[in-house]
Amino acid sequence: MADVLVVTSKVKKFVKEKADLNTSSKTIEQLSRAVEALCLRGVENAKADGRKTVLDRDITIDHL
């Protein structure tokens, strides 16, 4: 995957403010992969329901 799907500056700011920690570039890549997987799951669920719109209910986060 080449596209970054999260706003790097916002992620880094969030982590810094919440825990006073730095964020590696690999973390941003991993978060982007997670967002991509969630979006693809949403696309599959919308298509399975015969819709052309991904809704919030199509995206489920099992491990949080």
N, CA and C of each residue as an Amber inpcrd file, in Angstrom:
protein
   192
   0.8430000  -1.1700000   0.0000000   0.0000000   0.0000000   0.0000000
   0.8920000   1.2380000   0.0000000   0.5810000   2.1800000  -0.8690000
   1.3980000   3.3850000  -0.9830000   0.7260000   4.6060000  -0.3530000
  -0.5870000   4.6090000  -0.3120000  -1.3010000   5.7740000   0.1980000
  -1.3630000   5.7820000   1.7200000  -1.1450000   6.9480000   2.2840000
  -1.3270000   7.1370000   3.7200000  -2.7760000   7.5620000   3.9180000
  -3.5150000   6.8000000   4.7050000  -4.9460000   7.0430000   4.8870000
  -5.2850000   7.7280000   6.2060000  -4.2680000   8.1330000   6.9250000
  -4.4800000   8.8810000   8.1650000  -3.6770000  10.1770000   8.0860000
  -4.0910000  11.1570000   8.8410000  -3.3800000  12.4360000   8.8660000
  -2.2350000  12.3110000   9.8710000  -1.0340000  12.2160000   9.3320000
   0.1530000  11.9580000  10.1470000   0.3030000  12.9690000  11.2690000
   0.1680000  14.2380000  10.9600000   0.3710000  15.2760000  11.9780000
  -0.6470000  15.1530000  13.1080000  -1.8700000  14.7820000  12.7680000
  -2.9050000  14.6430000  13.8100000  -2.6520000  13.4270000  14.6870000
  -2.1960000  12.3360000  14.0830000  -1.8750000  11.1340000  14.8660000
  -0.7260000  11.4340000  15.8140000   0.3230000  12.0490000  15.2920000
   1.4830000  12.3680000  16.1280000   1.0990000  13.3140000  17.2610000
   0.2830000  14.3110000  16.9580000  -0.1640000  15.2610000  17.9890000
  -0.9940000  14.5410000  19.0500000  -1.8910000  13.6660000  18.6160000
  -2.7400000  12.9240000  19.5460000  -1.8950000  12.0900000  20.5090000
  -0.9580000  11.3310000  19.9680000  -0.1090000  10.4730000  20.8010000
   0.7340000  11.3240000  21.7480000   1.2660000  12.4290000  21.2460000
   2.0960000  13.3040000  22.0730000   1.2830000  13.8870000  23.2310000
   0.0660000  14.3510000  22.9220000  -0.7800000  14.9520000  23.9590000
  -1.2850000  13.9270000  24.9720000  -1.5880000  12.7270000  24.5140000
  -2.1430000  11.7040000  25.4120000  -1.0910000  11.0140000  26.2540000
   0.1180000  10.8430000  25.6950000   1.1000000  10.0250000  26.4080000
   2.5060000  10.6050000  26.4100000   2.6790000  11.7750000  25.8080000
   3.9940000  12.4000000  25.7000000   5.0100000  11.4490000  25.0680000
   4.5590000  10.7550000  24.0160000   5.4160000   9.8360000  23.2740000
   5.5430000  10.2960000  21.8280000   6.6130000   9.8800000  21.1770000
   6.7810000  10.1350000  19.7510000   6.1330000   8.9960000  18.9690000
   5.9030000   9.2250000  17.6690000   5.2530000   8.2480000  16.8050000
   6.1540000   7.9600000  15.6100000   6.4670000   6.7020000  15.3790000
   7.3290000   6.3310000  14.2580000   6.5430000   6.3180000  12.9510000
   7.2600000   6.3970000  11.8490000   6.6170000   6.3420000  10.5360000
   5.9740000   4.9700000  10.3020000   6.5390000   3.9420000  10.8920000
   5.9600000   2.6010000  10.7680000   4.5830000   2.5330000  11.4260000
   4.3900000   3.3090000  12.4810000   3.0850000   3.3590000  13.1390000
   2.0440000   3.9260000  12.1900000   2.4060000   4.9730000  11.4640000
   1.4880000   5.5900000  10.5080000   1.1460000   4.5940000   9.4000000
   2.1380000   3.8670000   8.9330000   1.9050000   2.8480000   7.9020000
   0.9470000   1.7700000   8.4090000   1.1430000   1.3390000   9.6450000
   0.2910000   0.2980000  10.2240000  -1.1390000   0.7960000  10.4000000
  -1.2900000   2.0230000  10.8610000  -2.6280000   2.6000000  11.0000000
  -3.3180000   2.7170000   9.6440000  -2.5650000   3.0820000   8.6240000
  -3.1290000   3.1790000   7.2750000  -3.5940000   1.8080000   6.7810000
  -2.8170000   0.7760000   7.0660000  -3.2260000  -0.5830000   6.6910000
  -4.5080000  -0.9770000   7.4220000  -4.6180000  -0.5940000   8.6830000
  -5.8220000  -0.9130000   9.4570000  -7.0360000  -0.1810000   8.8890000
  -6.8830000   1.0810000   8.5360000  -7.9820000   1.8550000   7.9490000
  -8.3850000   1.2490000   6.6090000  -7.3950000   0.8550000   5.8060000
  -7.6810000   0.2300000   4.5160000  -8.5020000  -1.0510000   4.7110000
  -8.0980000  -1.8810000   5.6650000  -8.8150000  -3.1320000   5.9260000
 -10.2470000  -2.8630000   6.3770000 -10.4320000  -1.8690000   7.2420000
 -11.7770000  -1.5130000   7.6970000 -12.6440000  -1.0320000   6.5380000
 -12.0610000  -0.2160000   5.6650000 -12.8040000   0.2900000   4.5040000
 -13.1880000  -0.8430000   3.5580000 -12.2580000  -1.7520000   3.3160000
 -12.5570000  -2.8790000   2.4300000 -13.6570000  -3.7620000   3.0050000
 -13.6400000  -3.9560000   4.3190000 -14.7100000  -4.7240000   4.9630000
 -16.0460000  -4.0100000   4.7910000 -16.0250000  -2.6920000   4.9390000
 -17.2430000  -1.9040000   4.7460000 -17.7730000  -2.0150000   3.3280000
 -16.8810000  -1.9840000   2.3520000 -17.2680000  -2.1220000   0.9440000
 -17.9210000  -3.4870000   0.7160000 -17.3060000  -4.5270000   1.2370000
 -17.8650000  -5.8750000   1.0890000 -19.2590000  -5.9630000   1.7070000
 -19.4210000  -5.4080000   2.8940000 -20.7210000  -5.4660000   3.5760000
 -21.7810000  -4.6770000   2.8180000 -21.4260000  -3.5080000   2.3030000
 -22.3830000  -2.7010000   1.5350000 -22.8070000  -3.4390000   0.2670000
 -21.8410000  -4.0130000  -0.4420000 -22.1560000  -4.7580000  -1.6630000
 -23.0300000  -5.9700000  -1.3580000 -22.7470000  -6.6440000  -0.2510000
 -23.5360000  -7.8140000   0.1320000 -24.9880000  -7.4400000   0.4000000
 -25.2030000  -6.2030000   0.8500000 -26.5630000  -5.7140000   1.0930000
 -27.1690000  -5.0590000  -0.1410000 -26.4390000  -5.0710000  -1.2530000
 -26.9540000  -4.5050000  -2.4980000 -26.9520000  -2.9890000  -2.5390000
 -26.1030000  -2.3630000  -1.7240000 -26.0260000  -0.9030000  -1.6830000
 -24.7810000  -0.4030000  -2.3880000 -24.8310000   0.8730000  -2.7880000
 -23.6710000   1.5310000  -3.3860000 -23.0750000   2.5510000  -2.4340000
 -23.5170000   2.5240000  -1.1920000 -23.0290000   3.4450000  -0.1710000
 -22.5640000   2.6530000   1.0410000 -21.3550000   2.9360000   1.4970000
 -20.8480000   2.3210000   2.7220000 -21.4040000   3.1210000   3.9000000
 -22.0510000   2.4380000   4.8040000 -22.6250000   3.0670000   5.9900000
 -21.7930000   2.7260000   7.2210000 -22.0360000   3.4650000   8.2850000
 -21.2900000   3.2140000   9.5140000 -21.4630000   1.7840000  10.0040000
 -22.6210000   1.2400000   9.8090000 -22.8820000  -0.1400000  10.2700000
 -22.0820000  -1.1800000   9.4860000 -21.5630000  -0.8010000   8.3130000
 -20.7730000  -1.7220000   7.5000000 -19.3570000  -1.8960000   8.0370000
 -18.9360000  -0.9810000   8.8620000 -17.5740000  -1.0190000   9.3950000
 -17.6450000  -1.4430000  10.8520000 -17.1230000  -2.6260000  11.1150000
 -17.1290000  -3.1360000  12.4840000 -15.6930000  -3.2830000  12.9600000
 -15.4940000  -2.9680000  14.2110000 -14.1650000  -3.0740000  14.8180000
 -14.2690000  -4.1210000  15.9110000 -13.8130000  -5.3190000  15.5990000
 -13.9860000  -6.4630000  16.4840000 -13.0610000  -6.4330000  17.7010000
 -11.8850000  -5.9080000  17.5580000 -10.8790000  -6.0470000  18.6030000
 -10.7420000  -4.8370000  19.5140000 -11.5950000  -3.8610000  19.3900000
 -11.4960000  -2.6790000  20.2740000 -12.5410000  -2.7110000  21.3530000
